[in-house]
Tab-separated table of C-alpha atoms in Angstrom:
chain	number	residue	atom	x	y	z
I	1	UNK	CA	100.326	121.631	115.203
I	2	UNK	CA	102.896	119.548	117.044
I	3	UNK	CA	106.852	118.749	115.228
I	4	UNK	CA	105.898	115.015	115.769
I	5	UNK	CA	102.877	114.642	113.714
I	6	UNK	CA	105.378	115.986	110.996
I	7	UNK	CA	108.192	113.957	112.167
I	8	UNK	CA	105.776	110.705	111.774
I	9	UNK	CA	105.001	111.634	108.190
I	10	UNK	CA	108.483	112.299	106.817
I	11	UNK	CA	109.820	109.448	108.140
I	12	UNK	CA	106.862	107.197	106.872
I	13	UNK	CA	107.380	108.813	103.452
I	14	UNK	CA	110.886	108.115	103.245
I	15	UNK	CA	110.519	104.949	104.263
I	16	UNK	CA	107.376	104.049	101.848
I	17	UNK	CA	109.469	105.525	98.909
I	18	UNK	CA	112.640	103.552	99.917
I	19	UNK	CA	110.643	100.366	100.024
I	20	UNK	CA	108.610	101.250	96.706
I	21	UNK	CA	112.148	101.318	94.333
I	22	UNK	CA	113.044	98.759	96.113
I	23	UNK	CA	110.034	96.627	94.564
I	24	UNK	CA	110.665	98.448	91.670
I	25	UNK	CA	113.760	97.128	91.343
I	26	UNK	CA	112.635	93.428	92.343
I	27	UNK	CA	110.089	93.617	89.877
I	28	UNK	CA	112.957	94.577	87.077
I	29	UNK	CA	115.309	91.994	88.614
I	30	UNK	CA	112.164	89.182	88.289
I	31	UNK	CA	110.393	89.403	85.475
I	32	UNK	CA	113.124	90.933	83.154
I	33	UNK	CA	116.869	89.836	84.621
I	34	UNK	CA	114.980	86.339	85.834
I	35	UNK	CA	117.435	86.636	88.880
I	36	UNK	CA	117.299	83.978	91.505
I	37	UNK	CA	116.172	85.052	94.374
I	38	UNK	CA	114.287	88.065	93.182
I	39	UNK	CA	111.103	86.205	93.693
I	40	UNK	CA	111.474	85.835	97.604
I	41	UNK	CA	113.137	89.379	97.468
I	42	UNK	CA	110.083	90.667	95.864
I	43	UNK	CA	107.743	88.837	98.080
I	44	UNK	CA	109.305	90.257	101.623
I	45	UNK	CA	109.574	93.853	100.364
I	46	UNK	CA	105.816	94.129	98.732
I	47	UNK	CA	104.697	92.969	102.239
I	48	UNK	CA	106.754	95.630	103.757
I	49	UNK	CA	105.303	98.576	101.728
I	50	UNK	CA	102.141	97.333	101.569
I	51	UNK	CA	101.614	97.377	105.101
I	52	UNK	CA	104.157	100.538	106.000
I	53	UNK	CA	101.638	102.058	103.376
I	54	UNK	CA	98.553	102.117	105.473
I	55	UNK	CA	100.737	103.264	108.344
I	56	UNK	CA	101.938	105.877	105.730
I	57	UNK	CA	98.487	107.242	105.001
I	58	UNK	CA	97.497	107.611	107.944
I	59	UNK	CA	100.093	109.901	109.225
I	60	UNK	CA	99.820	111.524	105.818
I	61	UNK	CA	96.140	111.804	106.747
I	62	UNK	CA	96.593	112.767	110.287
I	63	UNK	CA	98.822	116.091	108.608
I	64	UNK	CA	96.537	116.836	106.170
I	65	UNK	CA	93.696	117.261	108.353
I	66	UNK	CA	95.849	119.056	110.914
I	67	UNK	CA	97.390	121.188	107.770
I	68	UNK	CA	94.309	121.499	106.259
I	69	UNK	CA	94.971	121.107	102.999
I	70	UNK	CA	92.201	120.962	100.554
I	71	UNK	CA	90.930	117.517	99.484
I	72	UNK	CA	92.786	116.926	96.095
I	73	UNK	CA	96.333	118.220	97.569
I	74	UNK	CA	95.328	115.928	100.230
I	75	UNK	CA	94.554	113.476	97.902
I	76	UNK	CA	97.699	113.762	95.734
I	77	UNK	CA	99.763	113.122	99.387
I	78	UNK	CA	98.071	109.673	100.022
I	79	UNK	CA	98.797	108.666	96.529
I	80	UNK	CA	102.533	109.726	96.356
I	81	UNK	CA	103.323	106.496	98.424
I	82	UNK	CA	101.905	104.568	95.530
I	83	UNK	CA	104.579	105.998	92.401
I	84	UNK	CA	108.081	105.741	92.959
I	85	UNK	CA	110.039	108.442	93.690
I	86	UNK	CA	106.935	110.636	94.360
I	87	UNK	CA	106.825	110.492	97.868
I	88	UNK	CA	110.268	112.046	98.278
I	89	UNK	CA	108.536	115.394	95.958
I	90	UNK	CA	105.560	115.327	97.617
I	91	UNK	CA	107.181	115.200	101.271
I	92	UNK	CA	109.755	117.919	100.380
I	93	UNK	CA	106.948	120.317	99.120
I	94	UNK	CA	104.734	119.849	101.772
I	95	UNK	CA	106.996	119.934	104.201
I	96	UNK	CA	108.330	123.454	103.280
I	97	UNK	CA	104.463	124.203	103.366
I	98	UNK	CA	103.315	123.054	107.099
I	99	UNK	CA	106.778	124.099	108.433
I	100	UNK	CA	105.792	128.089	109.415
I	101	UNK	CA	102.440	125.689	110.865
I	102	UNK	CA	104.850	124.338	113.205
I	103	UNK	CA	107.078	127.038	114.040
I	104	UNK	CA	103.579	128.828	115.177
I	105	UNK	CA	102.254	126.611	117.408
I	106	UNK	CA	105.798	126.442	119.165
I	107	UNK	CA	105.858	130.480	119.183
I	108	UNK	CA	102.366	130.532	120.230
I	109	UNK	CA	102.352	130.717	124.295
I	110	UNK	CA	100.951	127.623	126.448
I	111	UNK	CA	97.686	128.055	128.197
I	112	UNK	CA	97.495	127.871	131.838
């Protein structure tokens, strides 16, 4: 397996669970602090993760299948973008975990 198709999903989980507190703490700073501006604030960033999301799973996707993980580790991956702070966990774990995957196919010599 190639460094970039890990590259792509670290970065895309980083960014989903940056973006997911940060509607987290929209949401907290609408509905419950009624701040101005939270509204718009709110709006922009659920827009952001929603659609950083679907890039997010299918990099996450793209690993798993490439990883081969089994279906409900592969399942609990696609979902981590979804609870906040999970995707940092779930990225951390798995990347420790597809790692030696990587360092293989590097070791491993091209064919001519």
């Amino acid at each position: 397996m190639k460094k970039s198709v890990l590259t792509r999903y670290r970065v895309m989980a980083y960014v989903t669970g940056v973006l997911l507190i940060l509607l987290c703490l929209g949401m907290v700073g609408k509905y419950v602090l009624e701040l101005d501006g939270a509204e718009a604030f709110t709006y922009v960033v659920s827009l952001a993760h929603g659609w950083l999301y679907v890039l997010y799973l299918v990099f996450a996707f793209d690993l798993g299948y490439k990883a081969k993980l089994p279906v409900p580790r592969l399942l609990w991956v696609l979902l981590a973008g979804t609870i906040p702070t999970a995707a940092f966990f779930v990225e951390r774990r798995l990347s420790r975990q597809v790692e030696p995957l990587v360092a293989d196919a590097a070791a491993a010599p091209a064919r001519a």
